[in-house]
Amino acid sequence: MIKFFLAIALTELIVELFVKSLILKTPREFIKSKSHFLNELLSCGYCSSVWVGQLVVFVTNLFYNFTGVWVIDTVLTGLIVHRLSNVLHNLVDKTDKYYDLRYVNSDKDD
């Protein structure tokens, strides 16, 4: 179970790094300029987390036996990791805004 929660956190972390981090801005912009698909993927954290979740599940060999077919079970587990990483992201995002001085005593929601 710990491995499952770590996969969720890892997925959220990798997506944040690739989609938003300033450190990876230059390579991200270069990659986005090369392909419309990659541009869309690296512009959308939700979209990226689908693929990152699948990759994390595959690399860590983390899958739950839903159907008995390894490929289907891996994809289903990846989708669950993806969705729960989005929940974690929303929780962290709200907490960050809660402590961000730009949002204290402000009507800003986003």
Backbone as JSON, one array per atom type, in Angstrom:
{
  "sequence": "MIKFFLAIALTELIVELFVKSLILKTPREFIKSKSHFLNELLSCGYCSSVWVGQLVVFVTNLFYNFTGVWVIDTVLTGLIVHRLSNVLHNLVDKTDKYYDLRYVNSDKDD",
  "N": [[0.81, -1.19, 0.0], [1.99, 1.21, 0.7], [3.75, 1.6, -1.43], [1.93, 2.15, -3.44], [0.85, 4.65, -2.64], [3.19, 6.14, -2.75], [3.65, 6.03, -5.49], [1.56, 7.6, -6.41], [2.26, 10.11, -5.3], [4.75, 10.44, -6.57], [3.98, 10.59, -9.25], [2.52, 13.01, -9.24], [4.57, 14.76, -8.52], [6.44, 14.5, -10.68], [4.88, 15.41, -12.83], [4.41, 18.08, -12.05], [7.05, 19.03, -12.14], [7.69, 18.78, -14.9], [5.69, 20.25, -16.18], [5.4, 22.77, -14.93], [7.78, 23.75, -13.66], [10.39, 26.16, -13.27], [13.01, 25.53, -13.7], [13.05, 23.59, -15.69], [12.05, 24.98, -17.82], [13.27, 25.97, -20.23], [14.13, 23.56, -21.71], [11.58, 22.44, -21.86], [10.1, 24.3, -23.4], [11.52, 24.08, -25.79], [10.98, 21.39, -26.51], [8.2, 21.54, -26.74], [7.98, 23.15, -28.97], [8.61, 21.48, -31.04], [6.63, 19.61, -31.56], [3.15, 19.29, -32.0], [1.55, 17.57, -30.48], [3.22, 17.08, -28.22], [3.39, 19.68, -27.31], [0.75, 20.17, -26.5], [0.57, 18.18, -24.53], [2.56, 18.92, -22.63], [1.51, 21.28, -21.8], [-0.64, 20.83, -20.29], [-1.37, 19.77, -17.19], [-3.15, 17.82, -16.27], [-3.5, 16.17, -18.51], [-0.86, 15.31, -18.89], [-0.48, 13.84, -16.56], [-1.84, 11.49, -16.99], [-0.21, 10.0, -18.73], [2.22, 10.04, -17.33], [1.46, 8.73, -14.98], [0.92, 6.18, -16.03], [3.5, 5.48, -16.86], [4.93, 5.52, -14.41], [3.63, 3.43, -13.03], [4.25, 1.29, -14.72], [7.11, 1.28, -14.68], [7.65, 0.87, -11.96], [6.52, -1.55, -11.64], [4.02, -1.82, -10.5], [0.96, -2.99, -10.08], [-2.47, -3.81, -9.8], [-4.45, -6.72, -9.5], [-7.01, -6.78, -11.35], [-8.34, -7.87, -13.57], [-6.9, -10.06, -14.31], [-5.4, -10.01, -16.56], [-2.35, -8.89, -17.42], [-1.57, -6.55, -18.93], [-3.96, -5.04, -19.15], [-4.55, -4.73, -16.43], [-2.35, -3.22, -15.61], [-2.72, -0.83, -17.06], [-5.21, -0.01, -15.99], [-4.49, 0.34, -13.28], [-2.63, 2.4, -13.63], [-4.34, 4.44, -14.51], [-5.82, 4.85, -12.2], [-3.81, 5.72, -10.45], [-3.11, 8.06, -11.82], [-5.53, 9.57, -11.54], [-5.76, 9.85, -8.75], [-3.42, 11.21, -8.26], [-4.08, 13.65, -9.31], [-6.01, 14.47, -7.49], [-4.37, 14.73, -5.24], [-2.74, 16.79, -6.23], [-4.63, 18.9, -6.44], [-5.23, 19.24, -3.74], [-2.71, 20.01, -2.69], [-2.34, 22.31, -4.22], [-4.41, 23.99, -3.3], [-3.6, 24.25, -0.64], [-1.14, 25.52, -1.0], [-2.05, 27.97, -2.04], [-3.45, 28.82, 0.14], [-1.46, 29.49, 1.93], [-0.04, 31.34, 0.5], [0.91, 34.64, 0.28], [-0.16, 36.36, -1.6], [-2.77, 35.64, -1.83], [-3.94, 35.99, 0.62], [-6.46, 37.53, 2.44], [-7.82, 38.18, 0.09], [-9.85, 38.18, -2.87], [-9.19, 36.47, -4.86], [-9.38, 33.47, -6.7], [-7.9, 31.8, -8.29]],
  "CA": [[0.0, 0.0, 0.0], [2.9, 2.36, 0.72], [4.23, 1.75, -2.8], [0.84, 2.77, -4.19], [0.81, 6.08, -2.29], [4.4, 6.75, -3.29], [3.45, 6.18, -6.94], [0.68, 8.76, -6.57], [3.07, 11.3, -5.02], [5.77, 10.55, -7.61], [3.3, 11.05, -10.46], [2.22, 14.43, -9.06], [5.85, 15.46, -8.53], [7.0, 14.52, -12.04], [4.04, 16.29, -13.64], [4.71, 19.47, -11.66], [8.37, 19.39, -12.66], [7.7, 18.91, -16.35], [4.69, 21.2, -16.69], [5.44, 24.1, -14.33], [9.01, 24.21, -13.02], [11.21, 27.12, -13.98], [14.28, 24.88, -14.05], [12.89, 22.87, -16.95], [11.31, 25.82, -18.78], [13.94, 26.03, -21.54], [13.93, 22.32, -22.47], [10.15, 22.23, -22.1], [9.72, 25.14, -24.53], [12.12, 23.48, -26.98], [10.21, 20.19, -26.85], [6.86, 21.96, -27.15], [8.05, 23.74, -30.31], [8.88, 20.42, -32.01], [5.5, 18.73, -31.83], [1.86, 19.77, -31.5], [1.13, 16.65, -29.43], [4.01, 17.35, -27.02], [2.99, 21.0, -26.84], [-0.49, 19.99, -25.74], [0.85, 17.34, -23.37], [3.32, 19.66, -21.63], [0.75, 22.46, -21.4], [-1.8, 20.38, -19.51], [-0.97, 18.86, -16.12], [-4.09, 16.7, -16.22], [-3.16, 15.28, -19.63], [0.45, 14.72, -18.62], [-0.53, 12.88, -15.47], [-2.29, 10.2, -17.52], [0.95, 9.29, -19.27], [3.21, 9.86, -16.26], [0.91, 7.67, -14.12], [1.16, 4.89, -16.7], [4.94, 5.22, -16.83], [5.3, 5.19, -13.03], [3.11, 2.09, -12.73], [5.03, 0.33, -15.5], [8.5, 1.22, -14.21], [7.7, 0.31, -10.61], [5.84, -2.84, -11.69], [2.93, -1.73, -9.54], [-0.37, -3.14, -10.66], [-3.39, -4.61, -9.02], [-5.06, -7.75, -10.32], [-8.44, -6.54, -11.54], [-8.91, -8.74, -14.61], [-6.04, -11.21, -14.55], [-4.61, -9.74, -17.76], [-1.33, -7.96, -16.95], [-1.6, -5.27, -19.65], [-5.17, -4.32, -18.75], [-4.41, -4.37, -15.02], [-1.36, -2.14, -15.53], [-3.38, 0.39, -17.55], [-6.21, 0.4, -14.99], [-3.77, 0.87, -12.12], [-2.09, 3.69, -14.05], [-5.43, 5.42, -14.52], [-6.15, 5.15, -10.81], [-2.71, 6.55, -9.96], [-3.29, 9.37, -12.46], [-6.65, 10.31, -10.96], [-5.45, 10.2, -7.36], [-2.38, 12.24, -8.28], [-4.79, 14.92, -9.53], [-6.6, 14.82, -6.2], [-3.25, 15.23, -4.44], [-2.36, 18.09, -6.79], [-5.62, 19.89, -6.04], [-5.06, 19.47, -2.32], [-1.48, 20.78, -2.53], [-2.56, 23.61, -4.83], [-5.23, 24.78, -2.38], [-2.77, 24.54, 0.52], [-0.18, 26.53, -1.43], [-2.76, 29.24, -2.14], [-3.83, 29.21, 1.48], [-0.3, 30.1, 2.58], [0.54, 32.34, -0.39], [0.49, 35.97, 0.72], [-0.94, 37.03, -2.65], [-4.16, 35.24, -1.7], [-4.44, 36.3, 1.95], [-7.4, 38.66, 2.4], [-8.04, 38.5, -1.31], [-10.96, 37.48, -3.49], [-8.66, 35.66, -5.95], [-9.61, 32.03, -6.58], [-6.96, 31.02, -9.08]],
  "C": [[0.87, 1.27, 0.0], [3.42, 2.64, -0.69], [3.18, 2.45, -3.67], [0.78, 4.27, -3.91], [2.06, 6.81, -2.78], [4.29, 6.95, -4.8], [2.56, 7.38, -7.23], [1.47, 10.05, -6.38], [4.12, 11.52, -6.1], [5.16, 11.06, -8.91], [3.03, 12.55, -10.37], [3.5, 15.25, -9.14], [6.42, 15.59, -9.93], [6.19, 15.46, -12.94], [4.32, 17.75, -13.32], [6.06, 19.91, -12.21], [8.34, 19.65, -14.16], [6.76, 19.97, -16.88], [4.91, 22.62, -16.17], [6.8, 24.61, -13.88], [9.8, 25.17, -13.91], [12.52, 26.49, -14.45], [14.19, 24.19, -15.4], [12.18, 23.68, -18.03], [11.97, 25.81, -20.17], [13.8, 24.71, -22.31], [12.46, 22.05, -22.78], [9.69, 23.04, -23.31], [10.3, 24.6, -25.84], [11.32, 22.27, -27.45], [8.83, 20.56, -27.36], [6.87, 22.52, -28.57], [8.23, 22.68, -31.4], [7.66, 19.6, -32.41], [4.22, 19.3, -31.22], [1.38, 18.88, -30.35], [1.89, 16.93, -28.13], [3.7, 18.73, -26.45], [1.73, 20.89, -25.99], [-0.24, 19.21, -24.45], [1.56, 18.13, -22.27], [2.65, 20.97, -21.22], [-0.39, 22.1, -20.47], [-1.34, 19.35, -18.47], [-1.86, 17.64, -16.03], [-3.75, 15.68, -17.31], [-1.83, 14.57, -19.38], [0.37, 13.64, -17.56], [-1.06, 11.52, -15.91], [-1.08, 9.38, -17.95], [2.01, 9.05, -18.2], [2.75, 8.76, -15.3], [1.15, 6.29, -14.73], [2.64, 4.52, -16.63], [5.39, 4.81, -15.42], [4.85, 3.78, -12.67], [3.93, 1.03, -13.47], [6.44, 0.17, -14.95], [8.61, 0.58, -12.83], [7.08, -1.08, -10.53], [4.73, -2.93, -10.63], [1.62, -1.89, -10.29], [-1.2, -4.05, -9.78], [-4.15, -5.54, -9.95], [-6.59, -7.55, -10.37], [-9.06, -7.58, -12.48], [-8.12, -10.02, -14.81], [-5.2, -11.07, -15.81], [-3.65, -8.6, -17.42], [-1.44, -6.58, -17.62], [-2.81, -4.43, -19.21], [-5.06, -3.86, -17.29], [-3.41, -3.23, -14.83], [-1.98, -0.82, -15.97], [-4.41, 0.88, -16.53], [-5.56, 0.97, -13.75], [-3.17, 2.23, -12.43], [-3.14, 4.79, -14.06], [-5.85, 5.81, -13.1], [-5.07, 6.04, -10.19], [-2.83, 7.96, -10.53], [-4.37, 10.18, -11.75], [-6.35, 10.74, -9.53], [-4.31, 11.2, -7.27], [-3.0, 13.61, -8.54], [-5.47, 15.4, -8.25], [-5.52, 15.39, -5.28], [-2.82, 16.61, -4.92], [-3.33, 19.18, -6.35], [-5.51, 20.23, -4.56], [-3.83, 20.35, -2.06], [-1.67, 22.19, -3.07], [-3.38, 24.51, -3.91], [-4.43, 25.16, -1.14], [-1.75, 25.62, 0.18], [-0.84, 27.9, -1.49], [-3.15, 29.75, -0.76], [-2.69, 29.95, 2.18], [0.38, 31.17, 1.72], [0.01, 33.71, -0.02], [-0.3, 36.74, -0.33], [-2.43, 36.74, -2.5], [-4.76, 35.53, -0.31], [-5.27, 37.57, 1.87], [-7.67, 39.13, 0.98], [-9.23, 37.69, -1.82], [-10.51, 36.58, -4.63], [-8.93, 34.18, -5.68], [-8.6, 31.21, -7.34], [-5.65, 31.7, -9.26]]
}
